[in-house]
């Protein structure tokens, strides 16, 4: 398995990432990655860009650049355990690919009941496409209840390779998340959460873990061109590519 889409990356629009959007695109083109989702941290992160960034992104950045299909998205912050996000509906509905995540700088970890309630609210939000790094061990939740809700609402669960090293205790928790996705038939993507262009596509530890648990490949959306194109069309509401020669 190799990935055809980087579904989570950052740019220097937030100060703790270090490449421009176009550097990310050029690198994706160089390594032969057909799809790239730009998912900047939303405004509640201290150095995240303003709401206007997210409103303007799909207006000014073309959906294809250097042969790469660019999904203009966001990584929205979950702000409370009722599922409040830090971007307006107006911004969210125009974006192609919306991840929602818990980050400690925006919401303090609480009880398992609260984390569960938050994810259940996000599951019901039609503007959210992807569940961001829910294998973060600092936010335990009722796995089967939440995964059932994600499956019922067509949410995509991200296995975030960055969590394996950056989020304490998360390697084992990511494995539990993947096993629950396998049981409940939840679709997943593997992402790098790149904060510099050279990290794009670096999801080796996530793919290795999926192999270890014999995860069904048809549920991994970003390891197959046609599978990812179908979901990218579903989420963006656009054709993205018209002819075979554009592949
Ligand atoms: Zn970040
Ligand atoms: Zn994140």
PDB file of C-alpha atoms and ligand atoms in Angstrom:
ATOM      1  CA  UNK A   1       0.000   0.000   0.000  1.00  0.00           C
ATOM      2  CA  UNK A   2       1.103   3.519  -0.848  1.00  0.00           C
ATOM      3  CA  UNK A   3      -0.926   6.671  -0.638  1.00  0.00           C
ATOM      4  CA  UNK A   4      -2.191   8.700  -3.612  1.00  0.00           C
ATOM      5  CA  UNK A   5      -3.440  11.607  -1.509  1.00  0.00           C
ATOM      6  CA  UNK A   6      -1.960  13.581   1.338  1.00  0.00           C
ATOM      7  CA  UNK A   7      -5.128  14.412   3.276  1.00  0.00           C
ATOM      8  CA  UNK A   8      -3.694  16.628   6.020  1.00  0.00           C
ATOM      9  CA  UNK A   9      -0.965  19.248   5.686  1.00  0.00           C
ATOM     10  CA  UNK A  10      -0.141  22.723   6.926  1.00  0.00           C
ATOM     11  CA  UNK A  11       1.488  25.789   5.389  1.00  0.00           C
ATOM     12  CA  UNK A  12       3.243  28.891   6.706  1.00  0.00           C
ATOM     13  CA  UNK A  13      -0.181  30.560   6.873  1.00  0.00           C
ATOM     14  CA  UNK A  14       0.199  29.405  10.490  1.00  0.00           C
ATOM     15  CA  UNK A  15       3.500  30.295  12.077  1.00  0.00           C
ATOM     16  CA  UNK A  16       4.423  26.844  13.382  1.00  0.00           C
ATOM     17  CA  UNK A  17       4.568  25.384   9.843  1.00  0.00           C
ATOM     18  CA  UNK A  18       7.277  26.326   7.410  1.00  0.00           C
ATOM     19  CA  UNK A  19       6.410  25.809   3.739  1.00  0.00           C
ATOM     20  CA  UNK A  20       4.210  27.788   1.411  1.00  0.00           C
ATOM     21  CA  UNK A  21       1.110  26.260  -0.123  1.00  0.00           C
ATOM     22  CA  UNK A  22       2.840  26.209  -3.515  1.00  0.00           C
ATOM     23  CA  UNK A  23       5.978  24.548  -2.103  1.00  0.00           C
ATOM     24  CA  UNK A  24       3.688  21.807  -0.791  1.00  0.00           C
ATOM     25  CA  UNK A  25       2.014  21.452  -4.196  1.00  0.00           C
ATOM     26  CA  UNK A  26       5.329  21.373  -6.064  1.00  0.00           C
ATOM     27  CA  UNK A  27       6.646  18.685  -3.727  1.00  0.00           C
ATOM     28  CA  UNK A  28       3.472  16.616  -4.197  1.00  0.00           C
ATOM     29  CA  UNK A  29       3.973  16.916  -7.971  1.00  0.00           C
ATOM     30  CA  UNK A  30       7.636  15.919  -7.618  1.00  0.00           C
ATOM     31  CA  UNK A  31       6.885  12.731  -5.663  1.00  0.00           C
ATOM     32  CA  UNK A  32       3.949  11.839  -7.928  1.00  0.00           C
ATOM     33  CA  UNK A  33       1.189  12.436  -5.358  1.00  0.00           C
ATOM     34  CA  UNK A  34      -1.972  13.085  -7.424  1.00  0.00           C
ATOM     35  CA  UNK A  35      -4.061  14.718  -4.655  1.00  0.00           C
ATOM     36  CA  UNK A  36      -3.164  17.204  -1.909  1.00  0.00           C
ATOM     37  CA  UNK A  37      -5.530  18.505   0.785  1.00  0.00           C
ATOM     38  CA  UNK A  38      -4.555  21.877   2.255  1.00  0.00           C
ATOM     39  CA  UNK A  39      -5.897  21.783   5.807  1.00  0.00           C
ATOM     40  CA  UNK A  40      -4.698  24.827   7.687  1.00  0.00           C
ATOM     41  CA  UNK A  41      -5.356  25.248  11.402  1.00  0.00           C
ATOM     42  CA  UNK A  42      -8.491  27.352  11.840  1.00  0.00           C
ATOM     43  CA  UNK A  43      -8.499  30.735  13.660  1.00  0.00           C
ATOM     44  CA  UNK A  44      -8.799  29.593  17.297  1.00  0.00           C
ATOM     45  CA  UNK A  45      -5.241  28.219  17.176  1.00  0.00           C
ATOM     46  CA  UNK A  46      -3.115  31.122  18.434  1.00  0.00           C
ATOM     47  CA  UNK A  47      -1.155  31.398  15.172  1.00  0.00           C
ATOM     48  CA  UNK A  48      -3.892  30.179  12.819  1.00  0.00           C
ATOM     49  CA  UNK A  49      -4.952  32.483   9.959  1.00  0.00           C
ATOM     50  CA  UNK A  50      -8.115  34.580  10.059  1.00  0.00           C
ATOM     51  CA  UNK A  51     -11.506  33.311   8.886  1.00  0.00           C
ATOM     52  CA  UNK A  52     -10.934  35.284   5.648  1.00  0.00           C
ATOM     53  CA  UNK A  53      -8.094  32.919   4.691  1.00  0.00           C
ATOM     54  CA  UNK A  54     -10.619  30.060   4.560  1.00  0.00           C
ATOM     55  CA  UNK A  55     -13.233  32.064   2.685  1.00  0.00           C
ATOM     56  CA  UNK A  56     -10.707  33.202   0.106  1.00  0.00           C
ATOM     57  CA  UNK A  57      -8.815  29.902  -0.302  1.00  0.00           C
ATOM     58  CA  UNK A  58     -11.306  28.199  -2.661  1.00  0.00           C
ATOM     59  CA  UNK A  59     -11.772  31.431  -4.592  1.00  0.00           C
ATOM     60  CA  UNK A  60      -8.131  32.120  -5.374  1.00  0.00           C
ATOM     61  CA  UNK A  61      -6.259  28.808  -5.299  1.00  0.00           C
ATOM     62  CA  UNK A  62      -6.958  26.714  -8.427  1.00  0.00           C
ATOM     63  CA  UNK A  63      -8.255  23.178  -7.995  1.00  0.00           C
ATOM     64  CA  UNK A  64      -5.391  21.873 -10.142  1.00  0.00           C
ATOM     65  CA  UNK A  65      -1.813  23.101  -9.926  1.00  0.00           C
ATOM     66  CA  UNK A  66       1.210  21.498 -11.593  1.00  0.00           C
ATOM     67  CA  UNK A  67      -0.956  18.442 -12.312  1.00  0.00           C
ATOM     68  CA  UNK A  68      -1.927  17.999  -8.636  1.00  0.00           C
ATOM     69  CA  UNK A  69      -5.587  18.107  -7.617  1.00  0.00           C
ATOM     70  CA  UNK A  70      -5.693  20.548  -4.701  1.00  0.00           C
ATOM     71  CA  UNK A  71      -8.500  20.184  -2.183  1.00  0.00           C
ATOM     72  CA  UNK A  72      -8.948  23.515  -0.423  1.00  0.00           C
ATOM     73  CA  UNK A  73      -9.759  22.622   3.181  1.00  0.00           C
ATOM     74  CA  UNK A  74      -9.270  23.330   6.852  1.00  0.00           C
ATOM     75  CA  UNK A  75      -8.478  21.664  10.133  1.00  0.00           C
ATOM     76  CA  UNK A  76     -11.218  23.177  12.272  1.00  0.00           C
ATOM     77  CA  UNK A  77     -10.829  23.255  16.044  1.00  0.00           C
ATOM     78  CA  UNK A  78     -13.518  21.689  18.200  1.00  0.00           C
ATOM     79  CA  UNK A  79     -14.129  24.373  20.817  1.00  0.00           C
ATOM     80  CA  UNK A  80     -16.535  22.724  23.258  1.00  0.00           C
ATOM     81  CA  UNK A  81     -18.065  19.318  23.963  1.00  0.00           C
ATOM     82  CA  UNK A  82     -21.245  20.296  22.132  1.00  0.00           C
ATOM     83  CA  UNK A  83     -19.245  20.235  18.877  1.00  0.00           C
ATOM     84  CA  UNK A  84     -18.802  23.984  18.294  1.00  0.00           C
ATOM     85  CA  UNK A  85     -16.226  24.749  15.564  1.00  0.00           C
ATOM     86  CA  UNK A  86     -14.119  27.873  15.035  1.00  0.00           C
ATOM     87  CA  UNK A  87     -15.151  28.557  11.419  1.00  0.00           C
ATOM     88  CA  UNK A  88     -18.451  29.964  10.185  1.00  0.00           C
ATOM     89  CA  UNK A  89     -20.929  27.845   8.247  1.00  0.00           C
ATOM     90  CA  UNK A  90     -20.324  30.181   5.319  1.00  0.00           C
ATOM     91  CA  UNK A  91     -16.620  29.276   5.272  1.00  0.00           C
ATOM     92  CA  UNK A  92     -17.095  25.573   6.001  1.00  0.00           C
ATOM     93  CA  UNK A  93     -19.662  24.967   3.276  1.00  0.00           C
ATOM     94  CA  UNK A  94     -17.365  26.322   0.557  1.00  0.00           C
ATOM     95  CA  UNK A  95     -14.358  24.221   1.553  1.00  0.00           C
ATOM     96  CA  UNK A  96     -13.590  20.915  -0.172  1.00  0.00           C
ATOM     97  CA  UNK A  97     -12.194  18.944   2.759  1.00  0.00           C
ATOM     98  CA  UNK A  98     -12.930  19.734   6.395  1.00  0.00           C
ATOM     99  CA  UNK A  99     -11.161  17.981   9.263  1.00  0.00           C
ATOM    100  CA  UNK A 100     -12.353  18.547  12.847  1.00  0.00           C
ATOM    101  CA  UNK A 101      -9.894  17.929  15.694  1.00  0.00           C
ATOM    102  CA  UNK A 102      -9.415  18.289  19.412  1.00  0.00           C
ATOM    103  CA  UNK A 103      -6.269  20.309  20.235  1.00  0.00           C
ATOM    104  CA  UNK A 104      -5.241  20.915  23.838  1.00  0.00           C
ATOM    105  CA  UNK A 105      -4.556  24.608  23.130  1.00  0.00           C
ATOM    106  CA  UNK A 106      -8.205  25.070  22.132  1.00  0.00           C
ATOM    107  CA  UNK A 107     -10.040  22.609  24.376  1.00  0.00           C
ATOM    108  CA  UNK A 108      -8.760  21.030  27.561  1.00  0.00           C
ATOM    109  CA  UNK A 109      -9.141  17.252  27.842  1.00  0.00           C
ATOM    110  CA  UNK A 110     -12.102  16.390  30.084  1.00  0.00           C
ATOM    111  CA  UNK A 111     -14.004  13.210  30.921  1.00  0.00           C
ATOM    112  CA  UNK A 112     -14.605  10.249  28.631  1.00  0.00           C
ATOM    113  CA  UNK A 113     -18.311  11.231  28.649  1.00  0.00           C
ATOM    114  CA  UNK A 114     -17.490  14.733  27.417  1.00  0.00           C
ATOM    115  CA  UNK A 115     -15.121  13.542  24.658  1.00  0.00           C
ATOM    116  CA  UNK A 116     -17.808  11.085  23.543  1.00  0.00           C
ATOM    117  CA  UNK A 117     -20.485  13.781  23.518  1.00  0.00           C
ATOM    118  CA  UNK A 118     -18.230  16.049  21.451  1.00  0.00           C
ATOM    119  CA  UNK A 119     -17.543  13.377  18.808  1.00  0.00           C
ATOM    120  CA  UNK A 120     -21.226  12.458  18.621  1.00  0.00           C
ATOM    121  CA  UNK A 121     -22.053  16.115  17.916  1.00  0.00           C
ATOM    122  CA  UNK A 122     -19.338  16.269  15.230  1.00  0.00           C
ATOM    123  CA  UNK A 123     -20.698  13.040  13.697  1.00  0.00           C
ATOM    124  CA  UNK A 124     -24.017  14.842  13.172  1.00  0.00           C
ATOM    125  CA  UNK A 125     -22.425  17.908  11.551  1.00  0.00           C
ATOM    126  CA  UNK A 126     -22.784  17.587   7.756  1.00  0.00           C
ATOM    127  CA  UNK A 127     -20.033  20.194   7.176  1.00  0.00           C
ATOM    128  CA  UNK A 128     -17.341  17.937   8.688  1.00  0.00           C
ATOM    129  CA  UNK A 129     -15.765  15.362   6.375  1.00  0.00           C
ATOM    130  CA  UNK A 130     -12.888  13.910   8.387  1.00  0.00           C
ATOM    131  CA  UNK A 131     -12.352  13.104  12.061  1.00  0.00           C
ATOM    132  CA  UNK A 132      -8.901  14.453  12.954  1.00  0.00           C
ATOM    133  CA  UNK A 133      -6.432  12.321  14.955  1.00  0.00           C
ATOM    134  CA  UNK A 134      -9.032  10.789  17.311  1.00  0.00           C
ATOM    135  CA  UNK A 135      -6.337   8.328  18.398  1.00  0.00           C
ATOM    136  CA  UNK A 136      -4.961  11.090  20.634  1.00  0.00           C
ATOM    137  CA  UNK A 137      -4.788   9.215  23.950  1.00  0.00           C
ATOM    138  CA  UNK A 138      -5.458  12.402  25.924  1.00  0.00           C
ATOM    139  CA  UNK A 139      -9.065  12.385  24.683  1.00  0.00           C
ATOM    140  CA  UNK A 140     -10.427   8.873  25.387  1.00  0.00           C
ATOM    141  CA  UNK A 141     -14.027   8.228  24.315  1.00  0.00           C
ATOM    142  CA  UNK A 142     -16.575   5.432  24.075  1.00  0.00           C
ATOM    143  CA  UNK A 143     -15.093   3.725  21.020  1.00  0.00           C
ATOM    144  CA  UNK A 144     -17.973   1.588  19.786  1.00  0.00           C
ATOM    145  CA  UNK A 145     -20.685   4.236  20.275  1.00  0.00           C
ATOM    146  CA  UNK A 146     -18.680   6.930  18.524  1.00  0.00           C
ATOM    147  CA  UNK A 147     -17.464   4.716  15.667  1.00  0.00           C
ATOM    148  CA  UNK A 148     -21.017   3.546  15.018  1.00  0.00           C
ATOM    149  CA  UNK A 149     -22.076   7.200  14.726  1.00  0.00           C
ATOM    150  CA  UNK A 150     -19.158   7.946  12.364  1.00  0.00           C
ATOM    151  CA  UNK A 151     -20.144   4.948  10.201  1.00  0.00           C
ATOM    152  CA  UNK A 152     -23.818   5.963  10.118  1.00  0.00           C
ATOM    153  CA  UNK A 153     -22.941   9.528   9.126  1.00  0.00           C
ATOM    154  CA  UNK A 154     -20.325   8.661   6.500  1.00  0.00           C
ATOM    155  CA  UNK A 155     -17.483  10.292   8.396  1.00  0.00           C
ATOM    156  CA  UNK A 156     -13.907   9.442   7.429  1.00  0.00           C
ATOM    157  CA  UNK A 157     -11.545   8.655  10.299  1.00  0.00           C
ATOM    158  CA  UNK A 158      -7.966   9.838   9.948  1.00  0.00           C
ATOM    159  CA  UNK A 159      -5.070   7.657  11.077  1.00  0.00           C
ATOM    160  CA  UNK A 160      -2.538  10.402  11.699  1.00  0.00           C
ATOM    161  CA  UNK A 161       1.050   9.152  11.395  1.00  0.00           C
ATOM    162  CA  UNK A 162       2.281  12.254  13.221  1.00  0.00           C
ATOM    163  CA  UNK A 163       0.328  11.116  16.323  1.00  0.00           C
ATOM    164  CA  UNK A 164       2.542   8.038  16.574  1.00  0.00           C
ATOM    165  CA  UNK A 165       5.487  10.182  17.606  1.00  0.00           C
ATOM    166  CA  UNK A 166       3.965  13.501  18.707  1.00  0.00           C
ATOM    167  CA  UNK A 167       0.976  12.624  20.855  1.00  0.00           C
ATOM    168  CA  UNK A 168       1.850  10.719  24.058  1.00  0.00           C
ATOM    169  CA  UNK A 169       0.506   7.161  24.270  1.00  0.00           C
ATOM    170  CA  UNK A 170      -1.206   7.441  20.917  1.00  0.00           C
ATOM    171  CA  UNK A 171       0.408   4.557  19.015  1.00  0.00           C
ATOM    172  CA  UNK A 172      -1.615   1.951  20.918  1.00  0.00           C
ATOM    173  CA  UNK A 173      -4.727   4.126  20.847  1.00  0.00           C
ATOM    174  CA  UNK A 174      -4.480   4.567  17.045  1.00  0.00           C
ATOM    175  CA  UNK A 175      -4.397   0.801  16.732  1.00  0.00           C
ATOM    176  CA  UNK A 176      -7.582   0.563  18.833  1.00  0.00           C
ATOM    177  CA  UNK A 177      -9.195   3.201  16.618  1.00  0.00           C
ATOM    178  CA  UNK A 178      -8.263   1.249  13.471  1.00  0.00           C
ATOM    179  CA  UNK A 179      -9.575  -2.002  14.943  1.00  0.00           C
ATOM    180  CA  UNK A 180     -12.883  -0.297  15.790  1.00  0.00           C
ATOM    181  CA  UNK A 181     -13.084   1.116  12.224  1.00  0.00           C
ATOM    182  CA  UNK A 182     -12.531  -2.393  10.899  1.00  0.00           C
ATOM    183  CA  UNK A 183     -15.351  -3.768  13.105  1.00  0.00           C
ATOM    184  CA  UNK A 184     -17.793  -0.987  12.229  1.00  0.00           C
ATOM    185  CA  UNK A 185     -16.858  -0.583   8.554  1.00  0.00           C
ATOM    186  CA  UNK A 186     -15.698   3.027   8.952  1.00  0.00           C
ATOM    187  CA  UNK A 187     -13.725   4.464   6.013  1.00  0.00           C
ATOM    188  CA  UNK A 188     -10.291   5.823   6.878  1.00  0.00           C
ATOM    189  CA  UNK A 189      -7.423   7.842   5.433  1.00  0.00           C
ATOM    190  CA  UNK A 190      -3.754   7.835   6.486  1.00  0.00           C
ATOM    191  CA  UNK A 191      -2.191  11.280   6.744  1.00  0.00           C
ATOM    192  CA  UNK A 192       1.151  12.799   7.689  1.00  0.00           C
ATOM    193  CA  UNK A 193      -0.071  16.096   9.211  1.00  0.00           C
ATOM    194  CA  UNK A 194       2.955  17.684   7.490  1.00  0.00           C
ATOM    195  CA  UNK A 195       4.234  20.996   8.859  1.00  0.00           C
ATOM    196  CA  UNK A 196       7.093  21.103   6.284  1.00  0.00           C
ATOM    197  CA  UNK A 197       6.977  19.987   2.669  1.00  0.00           C
ATOM    198  CA  UNK A 198       9.370  17.060   3.088  1.00  0.00           C
ATOM    199  CA  UNK A 199       6.887  15.393   5.470  1.00  0.00           C
ATOM    200  CA  UNK A 200       4.175  15.124   2.811  1.00  0.00           C
ATOM    201  CA  UNK A 201       3.248  11.488   2.204  1.00  0.00           C
ATOM    202  CA  UNK A 202       5.237  10.218   5.196  1.00  0.00           C
ATOM    203  CA  UNK A 203       2.666   7.772   6.599  1.00  0.00           C
ATOM    204  CA  UNK A 204       4.793   4.617   6.845  1.00  0.00           C
ATOM    205  CA  UNK A 205       4.095   3.827  10.524  1.00  0.00           C
ATOM    206  CA  UNK A 206       0.330   4.131   9.963  1.00  0.00           C
ATOM    207  CA  UNK A 207       0.352   1.801   6.952  1.00  0.00           C
ATOM    208  CA  UNK A 208       2.544  -0.656   8.848  1.00  0.00           C
ATOM    209  CA  UNK A 209       0.054  -0.742  11.725  1.00  0.00           C
ATOM    210  CA  UNK A 210      -2.833  -1.326   9.274  1.00  0.00           C
ATOM    211  CA  UNK A 211      -0.946  -4.278   7.777  1.00  0.00           C
ATOM    212  CA  UNK A 212      -0.364  -5.727  11.257  1.00  0.00           C
ATOM    213  CA  UNK A 213      -4.091  -5.770  11.991  1.00  0.00           C
ATOM    214  CA  UNK A 214      -5.036  -6.948   8.482  1.00  0.00           C
ATOM    215  CA  UNK A 215      -7.150  -3.853   7.861  1.00  0.00           C
ATOM    216  CA  UNK A 216      -9.455  -4.177   4.807  1.00  0.00           C
ATOM    217  CA  UNK A 217      -7.866  -2.190   1.990  1.00  0.00           C
ATOM    218  CA  UNK A 218     -11.216  -1.164   0.456  1.00  0.00           C
ATOM    219  CA  UNK A 219     -11.848   0.972   3.555  1.00  0.00           C
ATOM    220  CA  UNK A 220      -8.568   2.890   3.123  1.00  0.00           C
ATOM    221  CA  UNK A 221      -9.651   5.727   0.832  1.00  0.00           C
ATOM    222  CA  UNK A 222      -6.282   7.226  -0.042  1.00  0.00           C
ATOM    223  CA  UNK A 223      -4.364   4.171  -1.229  1.00  0.00           C
ATOM    224  CA  UNK A 224      -6.198   3.922  -4.553  1.00  0.00           C
ATOM    225  CA  UNK A 225      -6.630   6.606  -7.228  1.00  0.00           C
ATOM    226  CA  UNK A 226     -10.239   5.843  -8.162  1.00  0.00           C
ATOM    227  CA  UNK A 227     -11.323   5.352  -4.566  1.00  0.00           C
ATOM    228  CA  UNK A 228      -9.888   8.709  -3.571  1.00  0.00           C
ATOM    229  CA  UNK A 229     -11.200  10.523  -6.646  1.00  0.00           C
ATOM    230  CA  UNK A 230     -14.711   9.274  -5.817  1.00  0.00           C
ATOM    231  CA  UNK A 231     -14.573  10.558  -2.235  1.00  0.00           C
ATOM    232  CA  UNK A 232     -12.914  13.821  -3.289  1.00  0.00           C
ATOM    233  CA  UNK A 233     -15.780  14.384  -5.735  1.00  0.00           C
ATOM    234  CA  UNK A 234     -18.322  13.502  -3.038  1.00  0.00           C
ATOM    235  CA  UNK A 235     -16.796  15.934  -0.538  1.00  0.00           C
ATOM    236  CA  UNK A 236     -15.975  18.818  -2.893  1.00  0.00           C
ATOM    237  CA  UNK A 237     -19.075  18.524  -5.070  1.00  0.00           C
ATOM    238  CA  UNK A 238     -16.873  19.027  -8.124  1.00  0.00           C
ATOM    239  CA  UNK A 239     -15.611  16.824 -10.975  1.00  0.00           C
ATOM    240  CA  UNK A 240     -11.932  17.652 -10.290  1.00  0.00           C
ATOM    241  CA  UNK A 241     -10.685  15.813 -13.365  1.00  0.00           C
ATOM    242  CA  UNK A 242     -12.553  15.512 -16.650  1.00  0.00           C
ATOM    243  CA  UNK A 243     -10.509  13.231 -18.875  1.00  0.00           C
ATOM    244  CA  UNK A 244      -8.222  10.243 -18.552  1.00  0.00           C
ATOM    245  CA  UNK A 245      -5.289  12.340 -19.755  1.00  0.00           C
ATOM    246  CA  UNK A 246      -5.565  14.586 -16.696  1.00  0.00           C
ATOM    247  CA  UNK A 247      -4.671  11.743 -14.358  1.00  0.00           C
TER     248      UNK A 247
HETATM  249 ZN1  LIG B   1      -0.010  22.219  13.659  1.00  0.00          ZN
HETATM  250 ZN1  LIG B   2      -4.265  18.571  14.385  1.00  0.00          ZN
END
